[in-house]
Amino acid sequence: MNLSFRNRIALYYMIATAIIVAIIFGVVYFVVKNSMYDNLDKDLSFEASKHAGELQLQGDKITFFNKAEWEENEHREIQINPVFIQIADANGKTMDKSPNLKNDELPFKDAQSYGLHFNTFLKDKAIRQIQKPIQSNGETKGYLIAAISLEPSIMVLLNLRNILIISYLLLLSVLYFISRYLAGRSIIPVKNITNTTNRITKNNLNERVALPEYQDELYDLSTGINKLLQRIENAIERERQFTSDASHELRTPLATLRGNLEVLIRKPRTQQEYEEKIDYCLSEIDTMSDTIEQLLLLARLDSSQEQINEEQISLNILINDILKQHQNDITIKNLRVIFENKIRENIELPKYYATLILDNIISNAIKYSKNKQTIQIILYASKRQVMCKIQDEGIGIKSEDIPNIFNHFFRSDALNHKSITGNGLGLSIAQKSAESINAEIEVKSELGKGSIFIVYFNK
Ligand code: ADP
């Protein structure tokens, strides 16, 4: 059954109330019925005891001694709910009866447990009856049967039942409309959320869902959706910024290239001039391809669909490999590199990510160090983590720039050192790679004094 949320709430509410009301009405009906029978039974018992005292025993014959008075009373009074009395002998044969029974006889039930009340019929009319033994000297001489008409009680019960059924149906239909109305009111905030989220497109991402008045579950839902929208907006903004930075970063060397080539063909040049310009252009092209390469790498790290090689490598071997690759720069700058491994055990890390992290940080340490300075690489471990500390005595980073160095294309004091090339993508790549393997990078740096990068790998 495909019901709307509103109708579903109304239906559940109705079913619950219908069950409760049905139970209450049922209890009311049975309490009334029982108390009615109780009263009838009390009256019957009273009448039976009263008339038991009006009997006279003559041998085996039992009769009423005041029958004449009785008959007279009956002529005088109109009995609303008359009590019928009958005397039967030990075999159930009628010996005497109250005048109001006329030609009729109350049914005798010998199998019936004596003294108990039961329902039976007198000429198709429902009656309630009691049958008491009449005893003399411990011997049952006969029975006193008392009965009272059940018709008025049955009528009352029937009326009560009809009233309860009609009011039950009425109540259910009123309840249906009330619960639909209430359910409709209580889901207004949900409708607001749907309307707002339907309205939001990439052009009005700054719109937010209005928060409901009360701090309930719908308030939490609205806040959750607003936070999600904020995250989406931030991500799209970052993407926009990245695209504009990337195109700017590629446009600048392209413009330089074009300028140089235009100048070059304006008039004939010497062989040496051609070689110098072409060398310059080639180095610009190399820089551009490096940037494109790194941009592609970043995009690959961003997309979770990319299946990255899970190959592992020993941390010790990895650092030695990286140092070997940069040996040329180390030698040119005459740097002193101290590598100290304080971990006894062999630490294996995902090769792809660990290389990206450590290669970028170590190559920065080399790049931003001055001639003859020292770079220290120390490996140490705690219970759960392995730390790799890379410390240099290079140009350092301004404290206000430290929070930004992991942003795409951000370059700090490097810009004041024109000879140090770069594009501001290395640490972004390192950071993204660290996130992929739940590693963390900590930076401490002082301008002019040097920097410390500590990478925390989980064991
Ligand atoms: P870049 O290509 O400019 O080196 P990175 O993303 O690797 O880009 O680094 C971002 C910026 O952080 C650098 O431009 C530089 O200003 C600063 N930086 C990174 N590492 C160091 C370091 N070891 N010493 C000084 N500055 C650093």
Coordinates of C-alpha atoms and ligand atoms in Angstrom, one line a residue:
M1 CA 0.0 0.0 0.0
N2 CA 1.6 3.2 -1.2
L3 CA 0.4 5.7 1.5
S4 CA 1.9 9.2 1.9
F5 CA 3.9 9.8 5.1
R6 CA 1.1 12.0 6.4
N7 CA -1.6 9.3 5.8
R8 CA 0.7 6.7 7.3
I9 CA 1.1 8.7 10.5
A10 CA -2.7 9.2 10.6
L11 CA -3.3 5.5 10.0
Y12 CA -0.9 4.3 12.7
Y13 CA -2.4 6.8 15.1
M14 CA -5.9 5.7 14.3
I15 CA -5.1 2.0 14.6
A16 CA -3.6 2.6 18.0
T17 CA -6.5 4.7 19.2
A18 CA -9.1 2.3 17.7
I19 CA -7.5 -0.7 19.6
I20 CA -7.5 1.3 22.9
V21 CA -11.1 2.6 22.4
A22 CA -12.3 -0.9 21.5
I23 CA -10.7 -2.3 24.6
I24 CA -12.3 0.4 26.8
F25 CA -15.7 0.0 25.2
G26 CA -15.5 -3.8 25.6
V27 CA -14.6 -3.4 29.3
V28 CA -17.5 -0.9 29.8
Y29 CA -19.9 -3.3 28.1
F30 CA -18.8 -6.3 30.2
V31 CA -18.7 -4.4 33.5
V32 CA -22.3 -3.1 32.9
K33 CA -23.5 -6.6 31.8
N34 CA -21.9 -8.3 34.9
S35 CA -23.2 -5.7 37.4
M36 CA -26.7 -6.1 35.8
Y37 CA -26.6 -9.9 36.2
D38 CA -25.2 -9.4 39.7
N39 CA -28.1 -7.2 40.7
L40 CA -30.6 -9.6 39.1
D41 CA -29.0 -12.5 40.9
K42 CA -29.1 -10.7 44.3
D43 CA -32.8 -9.9 43.7
L44 CA -33.5 -13.5 42.8
S45 CA -31.7 -14.9 45.8
F46 CA -33.5 -12.5 48.0
E47 CA -36.9 -13.4 46.6
A48 CA -36.1 -17.1 46.8
S49 CA -35.1 -16.8 50.5
K50 CA -38.1 -14.7 51.2
H51 CA -40.5 -17.2 49.7
A52 CA -38.7 -20.2 51.2
G53 CA -40.1 -18.8 54.5
E54 CA -43.6 -18.9 53.2
L55 CA -43.8 -22.6 52.6
Q56 CA -45.8 -25.2 54.5
L57 CA -44.9 -28.9 54.4
Q58 CA -47.8 -31.4 54.8
G59 CA -46.3 -34.9 54.5
D60 CA -44.7 -34.8 51.0
K61 CA -46.8 -31.9 49.9
I62 CA -45.3 -28.4 49.9
T63 CA -47.6 -25.3 49.4
F64 CA -47.5 -21.6 50.0
F65 CA -49.4 -20.7 53.2
N66 CA -50.2 -17.1 52.1
K67 CA -51.3 -17.7 48.5
A68 CA -54.6 -15.8 49.0
E69 CA -52.8 -12.6 50.2
W70 CA -50.4 -13.0 47.3
E71 CA -53.2 -13.2 44.8
E72 CA -54.8 -10.1 46.3
N73 CA -51.5 -8.2 46.1
E74 CA -51.2 -9.2 42.4
H75 CA -54.7 -7.7 41.7
R76 CA -53.8 -4.5 43.6
E77 CA -50.3 -3.8 42.2
I78 CA -48.9 -3.7 38.8
Q79 CA -45.6 -5.5 38.9
I80 CA -43.0 -4.0 36.6
N81 CA -40.6 -6.9 36.6
P82 CA -42.5 -9.7 38.3
V83 CA -40.8 -12.6 40.2
F84 CA -42.1 -16.0 39.3
I85 CA -42.1 -18.6 42.1
Q86 CA -42.7 -22.3 41.7
I87 CA -42.5 -25.3 44.0
A88 CA -41.6 -28.7 42.5
D89 CA -41.4 -32.1 44.3
A90 CA -38.2 -34.1 44.5
N91 CA -38.8 -35.4 41.0
G92 CA -39.4 -31.9 39.5
K93 CA -43.2 -32.2 39.3
T94 CA -44.9 -28.9 40.0
M95 CA -46.7 -28.7 43.3
D96 CA -47.6 -25.0 43.6
K97 CA -46.7 -21.8 41.8
S98 CA -47.2 -18.1 42.1
P99 CA -50.4 -16.8 40.6
N100 CA -48.5 -14.6 38.0
L101 CA -47.4 -17.8 36.3
K102 CA -51.0 -18.6 35.3
N103 CA -50.9 -21.7 33.1
D104 CA -47.2 -21.6 32.5
E105 CA -44.5 -23.5 34.3
L106 CA -40.9 -22.7 35.0
P107 CA -38.6 -25.3 33.5
F108 CA -37.1 -27.8 36.0
K109 CA -33.4 -28.6 35.5
D110 CA -32.4 -31.5 37.6
A111 CA -28.9 -31.7 36.3
Q112 CA -28.3 -28.1 37.3
S113 CA -26.1 -27.4 40.3
Y114 CA -28.5 -26.2 42.9
G115 CA -28.2 -22.7 44.2
L116 CA -26.6 -21.4 40.9
H117 CA -28.2 -18.8 38.7
F118 CA -28.8 -19.6 35.0
N119 CA -30.5 -18.3 32.0
T120 CA -33.5 -20.1 30.5
F121 CA -36.8 -19.5 28.7
L122 CA -40.4 -19.2 29.7
K123 CA -42.6 -19.3 26.7
D124 CA -39.8 -18.1 24.4
K125 CA -39.1 -15.2 26.8
A126 CA -35.6 -15.1 28.4
I127 CA -35.6 -15.5 32.1
R128 CA -33.0 -15.8 34.9
Q129 CA -33.7 -18.6 37.3
I130 CA -32.5 -20.1 40.5
Q131 CA -33.5 -23.5 41.9
K132 CA -33.1 -24.1 45.6
P133 CA -33.7 -27.5 47.4
I134 CA -36.3 -27.5 50.1
Q135 CA -35.0 -29.8 52.9
S136 CA -36.5 -31.3 55.9
N137 CA -34.6 -33.5 58.4
G138 CA -31.7 -33.6 56.0
E139 CA -33.9 -34.9 53.2
T140 CA -34.7 -33.0 49.9
K141 CA -38.5 -32.7 49.8
G142 CA -38.7 -30.6 46.7
Y143 CA -37.4 -27.4 45.1
L144 CA -38.2 -23.8 45.2
I145 CA -37.7 -22.2 41.8
A146 CA -37.5 -18.5 41.5
A147 CA -37.3 -16.7 38.1
I148 CA -37.3 -13.1 36.9
S149 CA -37.7 -11.8 33.3
L150 CA -34.4 -11.0 31.5
E151 CA -36.1 -9.0 28.8
P152 CA -35.5 -5.5 30.3
S153 CA -31.9 -6.3 31.0
I154 CA -31.4 -7.7 27.5
M155 CA -32.9 -4.5 26.1
V156 CA -30.6 -2.3 28.1
L157 CA -27.6 -4.3 27.1
L158 CA -28.7 -4.3 23.4
N159 CA -29.1 -0.5 23.5
L160 CA -25.7 -0.1 25.2
R161 CA -24.1 -2.3 22.6
N162 CA -25.7 -0.4 19.7
I163 CA -24.7 3.0 21.3
L164 CA -21.1 1.8 21.8
I165 CA -20.8 0.5 18.2
I166 CA -22.2 3.7 16.7
S167 CA -20.1 6.0 18.9
Y168 CA -17.1 3.8 18.1
L169 CA -17.6 4.2 14.3
L170 CA -18.3 7.9 14.7
L171 CA -15.2 8.3 16.9
L172 CA -13.1 6.5 14.3
S173 CA -14.2 8.7 11.5
V174 CA -13.7 11.9 13.5
L175 CA -10.4 10.6 14.7
Y176 CA -9.3 9.9 11.1
F177 CA -9.8 13.6 10.1
I178 CA -8.2 14.9 13.3
S179 CA -5.2 12.7 13.0
R180 CA -4.8 13.6 9.2
Y181 CA -4.9 17.2 10.1
L182 CA -2.4 16.9 13.0
A183 CA -0.1 14.7 10.9
G184 CA -0.3 17.3 8.1
R185 CA 0.7 20.0 10.6
S186 CA 3.5 18.1 12.1
I187 CA 5.2 17.4 8.7
I188 CA 5.1 21.1 7.6
P189 CA 8.8 21.4 8.4
V190 CA 9.5 18.3 6.3
K191 CA 7.7 20.0 3.4
N192 CA 9.7 23.2 3.9
I193 CA 12.9 21.1 3.8
T194 CA 11.8 19.4 0.5
N195 CA 10.8 22.7 -1.1
T196 CA 14.1 24.4 -0.2
T197 CA 16.3 21.5 -1.3
N198 CA 14.3 21.3 -4.6
R199 CA 14.9 25.0 -5.1
I200 CA 18.7 24.8 -4.5
T201 CA 20.8 24.4 -7.7
K202 CA 24.4 25.1 -8.2
N203 CA 23.6 28.8 -8.8
N204 CA 22.0 29.4 -5.4
L205 CA 24.0 27.0 -3.2
N206 CA 24.2 29.6 -0.5
E207 CA 20.5 29.1 0.3
R208 CA 19.8 27.2 3.5
V209 CA 16.8 25.3 5.0
A210 CA 14.9 27.5 7.5
L211 CA 15.3 26.0 11.0
P212 CA 12.1 24.9 12.8
E213 CA 11.0 26.8 15.9
Y214 CA 11.6 23.9 18.3
Q215 CA 14.8 22.0 18.8
D216 CA 13.5 18.6 17.9
E217 CA 14.5 15.8 15.4
L218 CA 13.4 17.9 12.4
Y219 CA 15.6 20.7 13.8
D220 CA 18.5 18.3 13.8
L221 CA 17.6 17.1 10.3
S222 CA 17.5 20.7 9.0
T223 CA 20.9 21.5 10.7
G224 CA 22.4 18.4 9.2
I225 CA 21.2 19.3 5.7
N226 CA 22.5 22.9 6.1
K227 CA 25.9 21.6 7.2
L228 CA 25.9 19.2 4.2
L229 CA 25.0 22.2 1.9
Q230 CA 27.9 24.2 3.5
R231 CA 30.3 21.4 2.8
I232 CA 29.1 21.0 -0.8
E233 CA 29.4 24.8 -1.3
N234 CA 32.9 24.8 0.2
A235 CA 34.0 21.9 -2.0
I236 CA 32.6 23.6 -5.2
E237 CA 34.3 26.9 -4.2
R238 CA 37.6 25.0 -3.7
E239 CA 37.2 23.4 -7.1
R240 CA 36.4 26.7 -8.7
Q241 CA 39.5 28.3 -7.0
F242 CA 41.6 25.3 -8.0
T243 CA 40.5 25.5 -11.7
S244 CA 41.2 29.2 -11.8
D245 CA 44.6 28.9 -10.1
A246 CA 45.5 26.0 -12.3
S247 CA 44.6 27.8 -15.5
H248 CA 46.5 30.9 -14.3
E249 CA 49.5 28.7 -13.4
L250 CA 49.6 27.3 -16.9
R251 CA 48.7 30.5 -18.7
T252 CA 51.7 32.4 -17.3
P253 CA 54.4 30.2 -18.7
L254 CA 52.5 29.8 -22.0
A255 CA 52.5 33.7 -22.3
T256 CA 56.2 33.8 -21.5
L257 CA 56.9 31.1 -24.1
R258 CA 54.8 32.9 -26.7
G259 CA 56.6 36.2 -25.9
N260 CA 60.0 34.7 -26.2
L261 CA 59.2 32.9 -29.5
E262 CA 57.7 36.0 -31.0
V263 CA 60.8 38.1 -30.1
L264 CA 62.9 35.3 -31.5
I265 CA 61.4 35.3 -35.0
R266 CA 61.1 39.1 -35.3
K267 CA 64.6 39.2 -36.9
P268 CA 67.5 36.8 -37.7
R269 CA 69.6 35.8 -34.6
T270 CA 73.0 34.3 -34.0
Q271 CA 73.3 30.6 -33.3
Q272 CA 74.0 31.3 -29.6
E273 CA 71.0 33.6 -29.2
Y274 CA 68.8 30.8 -30.7
E275 CA 70.2 28.2 -28.4
E276 CA 69.8 30.4 -25.3
K277 CA 66.1 31.2 -26.1
I278 CA 65.2 27.7 -27.1
D279 CA 66.9 26.3 -23.9
Y280 CA 64.8 28.8 -21.9
C281 CA 61.6 27.8 -23.7
L282 CA 62.4 24.1 -23.1
S283 CA 62.9 24.7 -19.4
E284 CA 59.5 26.5 -19.3
I285 CA 57.9 23.6 -21.1
D286 CA 59.5 21.2 -18.5
T287 CA 58.1 23.3 -15.6
M288 CA 54.6 23.2 -17.3
S289 CA 54.7 19.5 -17.8
D290 CA 55.7 19.1 -14.1
T291 CA 52.8 21.2 -13.1
I292 CA 50.4 19.3 -15.3
E293 CA 51.8 16.0 -14.0
Q294 CA 51.2 17.1 -10.4
L295 CA 47.7 18.4 -11.2
L296 CA 46.9 15.0 -12.7
L297 CA 48.3 13.3 -9.6
L298 CA 46.2 15.5 -7.3
A299 CA 43.1 14.7 -9.4
R300 CA 43.9 11.0 -9.1
L301 CA 44.3 11.2 -5.3
D302 CA 41.0 13.0 -5.1
S303 CA 39.1 10.4 -7.0
S304 CA 38.3 7.4 -4.7
Q305 CA 37.6 5.2 -7.7
E306 CA 41.3 5.0 -8.6
Q307 CA 42.8 1.7 -7.6
I308 CA 46.2 2.5 -6.2
N309 CA 48.9 -0.1 -6.1
E310 CA 49.0 -1.6 -2.6
E311 CA 52.7 -2.5 -2.8
Q312 CA 54.6 -2.1 0.5
I313 CA 58.1 -0.8 1.1
S314 CA 60.4 -0.7 4.1
L315 CA 60.6 2.9 5.5
N316 CA 64.4 2.7 5.9
I317 CA 64.8 1.6 2.2
L318 CA 62.4 4.3 1.0
I319 CA 64.3 7.1 2.7
N320 CA 67.6 5.8 1.3
D321 CA 66.1 5.6 -2.2
I322 CA 64.8 9.2 -2.0
L323 CA 68.1 10.5 -0.8
K324 CA 69.8 8.6 -3.6
Q325 CA 67.5 10.3 -6.2
H326 CA 68.3 13.7 -4.8
Q327 CA 72.0 13.0 -4.4
N328 CA 72.9 15.4 -7.2
D329 CA 71.2 18.4 -5.6
I330 CA 72.7 17.4 -2.2
T331 CA 76.2 17.4 -3.7
I332 CA 75.7 20.6 -5.7
K333 CA 74.6 22.4 -2.5
N334 CA 77.2 20.6 -0.4
L335 CA 74.6 19.7 2.2
R336 CA 75.3 17.4 5.2
V337 CA 72.5 14.9 5.4
I338 CA 72.2 12.9 8.6
F339 CA 69.8 9.9 8.5
E340 CA 69.3 8.2 11.8
N341 CA 67.0 5.2 12.2
K342 CA 66.0 4.6 15.9
I343 CA 63.6 1.9 15.1
R344 CA 64.8 -1.7 15.5
E345 CA 62.0 -3.5 13.7
N346 CA 61.4 -3.2 10.0
I347 CA 58.5 -0.8 9.2
E348 CA 56.5 -1.5 6.0
L349 CA 54.4 1.3 4.5
P350 CA 52.2 1.6 1.4
K351 CA 54.9 2.5 -1.2
Y352 CA 52.8 4.7 -3.4
Y353 CA 51.6 7.1 -0.7
A354 CA 54.7 7.0 1.6
T355 CA 56.9 7.9 -1.4
L356 CA 54.7 10.9 -2.4
I357 CA 54.7 12.2 1.2
L358 CA 58.4 11.8 2.0
D359 CA 59.7 12.7 -1.4
N360 CA 57.9 16.0 -1.4
I361 CA 59.0 16.9 2.2
I362 CA 62.6 15.7 1.7
S363 CA 63.0 17.5 -1.6
N364 CA 61.6 20.7 0.0
A365 CA 64.1 20.4 2.8
I366 CA 66.9 20.1 0.1
K367 CA 65.4 22.9 -2.0
Y368 CA 64.9 25.4 0.8
S369 CA 68.3 24.7 2.5
K370 CA 71.2 27.0 1.8
N371 CA 74.7 25.7 0.8
K372 CA 76.6 23.7 3.4
Q373 CA 73.6 23.4 5.8
T374 CA 72.6 20.2 7.6
I375 CA 69.4 18.2 7.0
Q376 CA 68.5 15.7 9.7
I377 CA 66.1 12.7 9.1
I378 CA 65.2 10.7 12.2
L379 CA 63.0 7.7 12.4
Y380 CA 61.5 6.8 15.8
A381 CA 58.4 5.0 17.1
S382 CA 55.9 5.0 19.8
K383 CA 53.5 2.1 20.7
R384 CA 51.1 2.9 17.9
Q385 CA 52.9 5.2 15.5
V386 CA 56.1 5.6 13.5
M387 CA 57.5 9.1 13.2
C388 CA 59.7 10.5 10.5
K389 CA 61.2 13.8 11.4
I390 CA 62.8 15.9 8.7
Q391 CA 64.6 19.0 10.0
D392 CA 66.4 21.6 7.9
E393 CA 68.2 24.9 8.6
G394 CA 66.8 26.5 5.5
I395 CA 64.9 29.7 4.8
G396 CA 62.0 28.7 7.2
I397 CA 58.3 29.7 6.9
K398 CA 56.5 32.8 8.3
S399 CA 54.3 31.7 11.2
E400 CA 51.2 33.2 9.5
D401 CA 51.9 31.2 6.4
I402 CA 52.2 27.8 8.1
P403 CA 48.4 27.1 8.0
N404 CA 48.4 27.7 4.2
I405 CA 51.3 25.8 3.0
F406 CA 49.2 22.7 2.2
N407 CA 46.8 24.7 0.0
H408 CA 47.1 24.3 -3.8
F409 CA 49.6 26.6 -5.4
F410 CA 50.5 28.4 -2.1
R411 CA 54.1 29.5 -2.0
S412 CA 55.4 31.3 1.1
D413 CA 58.8 32.9 1.4
A414 CA 59.9 30.9 -1.6
L415 CA 58.7 33.8 -3.8
N416 CA 61.5 36.0 -2.3
H417 CA 64.0 33.4 -3.5
K418 CA 63.6 33.5 -7.3
S419 CA 66.2 30.8 -7.8
I420 CA 64.1 28.3 -5.9
T421 CA 61.6 26.8 -8.4
G422 CA 58.3 25.3 -7.6
N423 CA 54.5 25.5 -8.1
G424 CA 53.0 25.2 -4.6
L425 CA 51.6 21.7 -5.3
G426 CA 54.1 19.4 -3.5
L427 CA 52.7 19.7 0.0
S428 CA 49.1 19.5 -1.2
I429 CA 50.1 16.2 -2.8
A430 CA 51.9 15.1 0.4
Q431 CA 48.8 16.1 2.5
K432 CA 46.3 14.2 0.2
S433 CA 48.5 11.1 0.3
A434 CA 48.8 11.3 4.1
E435 CA 45.0 11.5 4.3
S436 CA 44.7 8.4 2.2
I437 CA 46.7 6.3 4.6
N438 CA 45.5 8.0 7.8
A439 CA 48.9 9.6 8.4
E440 CA 49.4 13.1 9.7
I441 CA 51.9 15.8 8.9
E442 CA 53.0 18.3 11.6
V443 CA 55.0 21.5 10.8
K444 CA 57.2 23.7 13.0
S445 CA 59.1 26.4 11.4
E446 CA 60.8 29.7 12.0
L447 CA 61.6 32.2 9.3
G448 CA 65.3 32.3 8.6
K449 CA 66.1 29.5 11.0
G450 CA 64.7 26.3 9.4
S451 CA 61.7 23.9 9.4
I452 CA 60.8 20.7 11.0
F453 CA 58.3 18.4 9.3
I454 CA 57.1 15.3 11.3
V455 CA 55.1 12.6 9.6
Y456 CA 53.1 10.3 11.9
F457 CA 52.4 6.9 10.2
N458 CA 50.0 4.5 11.9
K459 CA 51.7 1.1 12.7
Ligands
ADP1 P1 56.8 24.4 -3.8 O1 56.7 23.8 -5.1 O2 56.7 25.9 -3.8 O3 57.9 23.9 -3.0 P2 55.1 23.0 -1.8 O4 53.7 22.8 -1.8 O5 56.1 21.9 -1.7 O6 55.4 23.9 -3.1 O7 55.4 24.0 -0.6 C1 54.6 25.1 -0.4 C2 55.4 26.2 0.2 O8 55.8 25.9 1.6 C3 56.7 26.5 -0.4 O9 56.5 27.4 -1.5 C4 57.5 27.2 0.7 O10 57.2 28.5 0.8 C5 57.0 26.5 1.9 N1 57.9 25.4 2.3 C6 57.7 24.0 2.2 N2 58.7 23.3 2.7 C7 59.6 24.2 3.2 C8 60.9 24.1 3.8 N3 61.4 22.9 4.1 N4 61.5 25.2 4.2 C9 60.9 26.4 3.9 N5 59.8 26.6 3.3 C10 59.1 25.5 2.9

